[in-house]
Short mmCIF file of C-alpha atoms in Angstrom, two decimals:
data_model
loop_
_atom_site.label_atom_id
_atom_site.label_comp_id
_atom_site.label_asym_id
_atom_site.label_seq_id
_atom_site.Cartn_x
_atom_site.Cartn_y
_atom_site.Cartn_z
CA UNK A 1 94.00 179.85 212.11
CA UNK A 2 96.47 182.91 211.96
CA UNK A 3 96.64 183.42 215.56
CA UNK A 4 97.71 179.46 216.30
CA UNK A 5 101.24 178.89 215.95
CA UNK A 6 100.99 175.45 214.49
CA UNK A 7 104.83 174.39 216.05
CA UNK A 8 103.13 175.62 219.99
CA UNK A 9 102.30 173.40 222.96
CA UNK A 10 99.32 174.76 224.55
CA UNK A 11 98.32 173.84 227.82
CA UNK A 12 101.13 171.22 227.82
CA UNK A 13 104.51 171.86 229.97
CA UNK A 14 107.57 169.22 229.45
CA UNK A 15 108.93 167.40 226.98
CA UNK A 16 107.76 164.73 224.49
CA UNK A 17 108.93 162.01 227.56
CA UNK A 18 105.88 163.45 229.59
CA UNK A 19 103.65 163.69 227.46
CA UNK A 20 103.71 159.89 226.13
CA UNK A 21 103.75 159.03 229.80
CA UNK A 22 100.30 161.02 230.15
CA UNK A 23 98.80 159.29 226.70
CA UNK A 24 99.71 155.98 228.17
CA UNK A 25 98.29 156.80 231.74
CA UNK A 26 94.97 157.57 229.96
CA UNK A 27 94.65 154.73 227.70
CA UNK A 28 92.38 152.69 230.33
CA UNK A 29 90.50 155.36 231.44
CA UNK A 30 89.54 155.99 227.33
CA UNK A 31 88.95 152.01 226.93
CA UNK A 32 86.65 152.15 230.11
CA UNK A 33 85.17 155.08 229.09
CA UNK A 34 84.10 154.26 226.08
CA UNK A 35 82.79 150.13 226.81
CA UNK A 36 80.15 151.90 229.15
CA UNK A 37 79.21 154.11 226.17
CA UNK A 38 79.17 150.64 224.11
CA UNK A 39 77.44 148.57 226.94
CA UNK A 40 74.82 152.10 227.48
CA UNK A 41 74.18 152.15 223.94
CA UNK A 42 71.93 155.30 224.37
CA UNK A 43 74.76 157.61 222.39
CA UNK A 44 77.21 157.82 220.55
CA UNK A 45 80.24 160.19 219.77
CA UNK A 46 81.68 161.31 216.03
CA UNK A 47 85.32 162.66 216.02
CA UNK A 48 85.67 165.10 212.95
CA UNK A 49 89.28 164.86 212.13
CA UNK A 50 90.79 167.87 208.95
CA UNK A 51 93.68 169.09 208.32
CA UNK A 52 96.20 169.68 205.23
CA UNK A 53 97.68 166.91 203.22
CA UNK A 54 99.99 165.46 206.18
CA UNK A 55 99.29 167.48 208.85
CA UNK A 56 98.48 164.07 210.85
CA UNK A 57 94.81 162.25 210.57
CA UNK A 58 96.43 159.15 210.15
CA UNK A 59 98.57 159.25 212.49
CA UNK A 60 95.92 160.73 215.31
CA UNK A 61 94.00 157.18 214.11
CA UNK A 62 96.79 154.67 214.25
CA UNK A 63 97.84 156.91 217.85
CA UNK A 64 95.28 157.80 219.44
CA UNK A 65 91.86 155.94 218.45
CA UNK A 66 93.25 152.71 218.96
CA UNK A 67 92.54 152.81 222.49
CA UNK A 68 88.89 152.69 221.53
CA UNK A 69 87.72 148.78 221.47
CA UNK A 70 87.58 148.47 218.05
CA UNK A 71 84.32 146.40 217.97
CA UNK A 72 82.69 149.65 219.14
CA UNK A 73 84.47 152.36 216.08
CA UNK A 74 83.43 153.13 212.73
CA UNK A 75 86.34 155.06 211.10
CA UNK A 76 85.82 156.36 207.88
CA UNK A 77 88.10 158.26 205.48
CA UNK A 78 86.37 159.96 203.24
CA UNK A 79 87.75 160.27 199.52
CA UNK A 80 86.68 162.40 196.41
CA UNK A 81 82.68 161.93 196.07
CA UNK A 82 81.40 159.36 193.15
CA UNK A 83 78.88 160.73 190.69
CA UNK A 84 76.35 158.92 192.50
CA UNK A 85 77.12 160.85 196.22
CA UNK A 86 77.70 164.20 194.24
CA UNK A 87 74.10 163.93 192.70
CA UNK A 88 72.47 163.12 196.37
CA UNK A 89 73.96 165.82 198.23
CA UNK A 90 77.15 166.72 200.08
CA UNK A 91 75.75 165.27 203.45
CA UNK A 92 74.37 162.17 202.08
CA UNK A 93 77.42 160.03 202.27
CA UNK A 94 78.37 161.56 206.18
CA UNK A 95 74.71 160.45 207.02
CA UNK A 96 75.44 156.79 205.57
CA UNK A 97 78.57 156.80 207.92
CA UNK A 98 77.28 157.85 211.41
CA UNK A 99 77.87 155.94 214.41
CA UNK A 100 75.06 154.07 215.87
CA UNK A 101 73.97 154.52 219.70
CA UNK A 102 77.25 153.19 221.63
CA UNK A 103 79.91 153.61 218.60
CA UNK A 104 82.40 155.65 218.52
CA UNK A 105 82.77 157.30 214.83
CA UNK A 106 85.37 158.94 213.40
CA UNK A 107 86.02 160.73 209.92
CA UNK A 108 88.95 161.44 208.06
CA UNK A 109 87.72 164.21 206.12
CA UNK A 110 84.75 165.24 206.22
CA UNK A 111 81.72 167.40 204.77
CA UNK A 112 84.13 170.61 205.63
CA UNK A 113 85.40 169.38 202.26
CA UNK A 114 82.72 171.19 200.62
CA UNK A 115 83.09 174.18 202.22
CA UNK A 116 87.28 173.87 201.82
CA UNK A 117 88.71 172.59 198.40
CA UNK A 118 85.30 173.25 197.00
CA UNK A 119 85.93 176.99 197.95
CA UNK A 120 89.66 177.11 197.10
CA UNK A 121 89.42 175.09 193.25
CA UNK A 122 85.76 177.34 192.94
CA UNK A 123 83.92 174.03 192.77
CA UNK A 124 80.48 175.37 193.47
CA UNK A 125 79.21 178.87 193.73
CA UNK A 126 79.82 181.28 195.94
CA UNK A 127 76.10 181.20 197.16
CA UNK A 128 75.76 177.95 197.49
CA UNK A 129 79.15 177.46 199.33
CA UNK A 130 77.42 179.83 202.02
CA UNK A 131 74.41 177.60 202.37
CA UNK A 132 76.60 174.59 203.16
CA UNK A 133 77.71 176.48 206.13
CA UNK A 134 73.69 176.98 207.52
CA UNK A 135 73.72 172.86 206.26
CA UNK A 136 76.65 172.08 207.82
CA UNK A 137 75.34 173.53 211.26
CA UNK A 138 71.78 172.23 210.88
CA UNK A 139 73.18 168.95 209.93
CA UNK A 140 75.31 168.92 213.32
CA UNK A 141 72.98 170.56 215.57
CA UNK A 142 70.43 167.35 214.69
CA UNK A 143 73.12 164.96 215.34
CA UNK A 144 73.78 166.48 218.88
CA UNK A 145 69.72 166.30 219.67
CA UNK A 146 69.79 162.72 218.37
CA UNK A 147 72.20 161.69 220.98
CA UNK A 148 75.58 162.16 219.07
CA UNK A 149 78.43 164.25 220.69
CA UNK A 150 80.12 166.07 217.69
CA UNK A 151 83.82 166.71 218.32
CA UNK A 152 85.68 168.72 215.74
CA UNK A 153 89.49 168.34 215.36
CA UNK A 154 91.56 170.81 212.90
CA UNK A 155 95.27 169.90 212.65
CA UNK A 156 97.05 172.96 212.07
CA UNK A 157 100.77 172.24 210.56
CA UNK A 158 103.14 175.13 209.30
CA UNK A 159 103.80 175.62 205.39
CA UNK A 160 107.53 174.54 206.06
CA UNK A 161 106.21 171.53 208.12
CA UNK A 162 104.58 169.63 205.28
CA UNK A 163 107.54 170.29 203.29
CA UNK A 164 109.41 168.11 205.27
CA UNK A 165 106.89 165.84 205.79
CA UNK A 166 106.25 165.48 202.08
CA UNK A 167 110.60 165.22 201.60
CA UNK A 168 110.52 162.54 204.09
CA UNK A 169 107.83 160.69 202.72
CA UNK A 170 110.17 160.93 199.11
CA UNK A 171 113.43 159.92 200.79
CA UNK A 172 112.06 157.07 202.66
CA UNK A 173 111.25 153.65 200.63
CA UNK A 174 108.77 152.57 203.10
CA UNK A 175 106.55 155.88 203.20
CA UNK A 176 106.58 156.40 199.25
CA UNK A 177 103.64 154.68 198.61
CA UNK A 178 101.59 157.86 200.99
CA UNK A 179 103.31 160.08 198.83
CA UNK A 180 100.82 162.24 195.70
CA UNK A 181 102.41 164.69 193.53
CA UNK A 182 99.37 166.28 193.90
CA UNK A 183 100.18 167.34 197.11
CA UNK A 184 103.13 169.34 195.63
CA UNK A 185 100.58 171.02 193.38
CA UNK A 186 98.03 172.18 196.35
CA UNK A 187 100.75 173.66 197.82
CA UNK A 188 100.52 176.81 195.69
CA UNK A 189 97.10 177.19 197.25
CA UNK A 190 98.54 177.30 200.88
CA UNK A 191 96.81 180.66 201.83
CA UNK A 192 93.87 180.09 200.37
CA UNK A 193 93.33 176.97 202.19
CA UNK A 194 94.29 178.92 205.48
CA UNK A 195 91.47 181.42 204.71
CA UNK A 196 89.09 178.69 203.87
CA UNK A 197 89.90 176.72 207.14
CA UNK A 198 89.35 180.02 209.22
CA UNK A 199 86.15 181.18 207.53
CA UNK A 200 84.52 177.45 207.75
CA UNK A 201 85.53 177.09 212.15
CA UNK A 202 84.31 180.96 212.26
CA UNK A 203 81.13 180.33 210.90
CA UNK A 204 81.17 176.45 211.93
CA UNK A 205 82.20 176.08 215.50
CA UNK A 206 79.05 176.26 217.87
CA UNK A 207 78.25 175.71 221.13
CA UNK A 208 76.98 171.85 220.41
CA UNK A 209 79.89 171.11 218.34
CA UNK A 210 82.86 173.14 218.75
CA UNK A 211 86.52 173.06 216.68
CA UNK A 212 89.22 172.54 218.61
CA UNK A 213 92.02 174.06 216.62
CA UNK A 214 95.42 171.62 217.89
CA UNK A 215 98.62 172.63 216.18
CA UNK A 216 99.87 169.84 215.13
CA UNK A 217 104.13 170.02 213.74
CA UNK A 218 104.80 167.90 217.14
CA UNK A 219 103.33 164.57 216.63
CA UNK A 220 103.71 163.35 220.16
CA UNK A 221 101.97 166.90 221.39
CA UNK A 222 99.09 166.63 218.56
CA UNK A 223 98.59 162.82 220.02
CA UNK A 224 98.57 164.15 223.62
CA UNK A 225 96.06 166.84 222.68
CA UNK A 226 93.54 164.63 221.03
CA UNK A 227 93.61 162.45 223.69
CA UNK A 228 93.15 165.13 226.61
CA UNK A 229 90.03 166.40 224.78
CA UNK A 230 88.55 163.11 224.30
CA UNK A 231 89.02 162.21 227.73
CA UNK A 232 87.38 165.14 229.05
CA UNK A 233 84.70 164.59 226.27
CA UNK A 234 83.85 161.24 227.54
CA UNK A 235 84.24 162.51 231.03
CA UNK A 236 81.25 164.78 230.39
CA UNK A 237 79.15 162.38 228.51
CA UNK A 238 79.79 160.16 231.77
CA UNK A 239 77.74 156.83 230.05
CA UNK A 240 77.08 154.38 232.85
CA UNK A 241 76.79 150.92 232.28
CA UNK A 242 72.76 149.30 232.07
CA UNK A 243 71.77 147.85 235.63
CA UNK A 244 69.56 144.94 234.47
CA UNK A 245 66.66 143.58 236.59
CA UNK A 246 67.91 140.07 237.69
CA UNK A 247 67.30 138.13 240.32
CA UNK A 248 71.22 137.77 241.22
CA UNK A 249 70.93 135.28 244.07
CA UNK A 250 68.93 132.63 242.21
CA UNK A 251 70.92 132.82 239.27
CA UNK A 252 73.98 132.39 241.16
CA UNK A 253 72.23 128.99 242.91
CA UNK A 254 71.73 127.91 239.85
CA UNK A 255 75.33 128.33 238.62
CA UNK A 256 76.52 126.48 241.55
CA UNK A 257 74.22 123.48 241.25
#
């Protein structure tokens, strides 16, 4: 995380004009994309969205994800775990919320959780925070044989970024209701979250499902950089639409009489 500027543009040249024009160009291209997934119904994608307290998962949702059909999504934001989901398991709940063959799934939060906060606020051992990380890849690597492309997505905001964020949400009426003090309170844990987030995509981004660290303080170049690597996701899973045997000729008689 140290070496990504969080306020940079990576592999993006112009301004914020451009770069809706490009979101917009590729809107159809995700929508059509993603029906032949639906209508192949062989696999299925999960988008893995984390970042800090504002740094823009609901915003990549409302942005970027609605040009999914939303018949074919299953977006779930994932809160503190009830006593019943802490006593089955960290991965119990994700495994509840996967997308079936065709969906498009997306979590906001995830089981990094329990390899994040759980390491910053010491909420499990040290020794068993490592084994989540073996889990954690195990757990993916099965997905990815079943048939489900795992896409990770770390939006990386500045310190001073989600200051303003958070003093935005205060001054405006219509955003106070997003607003937590508790927010104000992780703060102080800034660089220990930083540490956390590097160790977890260190030891967490493989081959079969790799973190795409996207910094994230421009909303319009965070929105543009979801949507490139989605594109080129689905671009690579290249679903094709089911060719049914049917006798096309009589059928269309048959219509017509």
């Amino acid at each position: 995380m140290a070496d990504v500027d969080p306020a940079s543009t990576p592999g993006f040249k112009g301004g914020d004009k451009k770069a809706l024009r490009e979101v917009k160009k590729h809107r159809n291209e995700l929508f059509e994309l993603h029906e032949r997934l639906y209508a192949e119904r062989k696999r299925s994608l999960l988008v893995i969205l984390q970042g800090m307290d504002t740094s823009g998962k609901d915003g990549t949702v409302t942005h970027v994800v609605r040009n999914f059909n939303p018949q074919g999504v299953l977006i779930t934001p994932f809160k503190a775990p009830t006593l019943e989901e802490r006593r089955r398991g960290f991965l119990w709940r994700m495994r509840r919320r996967l997308p079936d063959p065709g969906f498009i799934g997306v979590f906001n939060r995830s089981h990094y959780e329990d390899v994040l906060i759980a390491r910053v606020h010491d909420l499990a051992p040290p020794q068993v925070i490592a084994r989540r990380y073996r889990q954690i890849n195990q757990f993916e690597k099965e997905l990815v044989r079943a048939g489900t492309k795992v896409v990770k997505l770390c939006l990386h905001i500045s310190f001073a970024e989600q200051g303003r964020r958070l003093m935005d949400r205060l001054k405006d009426p219509n955003k106070r209701w997003k607003f937590n003090e508790h927010d104000i309170d992780e703060r102080a844990f800034w660089d220990d979250y930083m540490s956390a987030y590097s160790l977890a995509i260190t030891r967490c981004s493989t081959a079969v499902a790799p973190w795409y660290v996207i910094p994230a303080n421009d909303k319009v170049y965070r929105n543009w950089a979801v949507t490139m690597i989605l594109v080129e996701t689905l671009r690579e899973m290249n679903p094709k639409y089911p060719q049914p045997r049917l006798d096309v000729p009589r059928l269309m008689k048959r219509l017509k009489a």
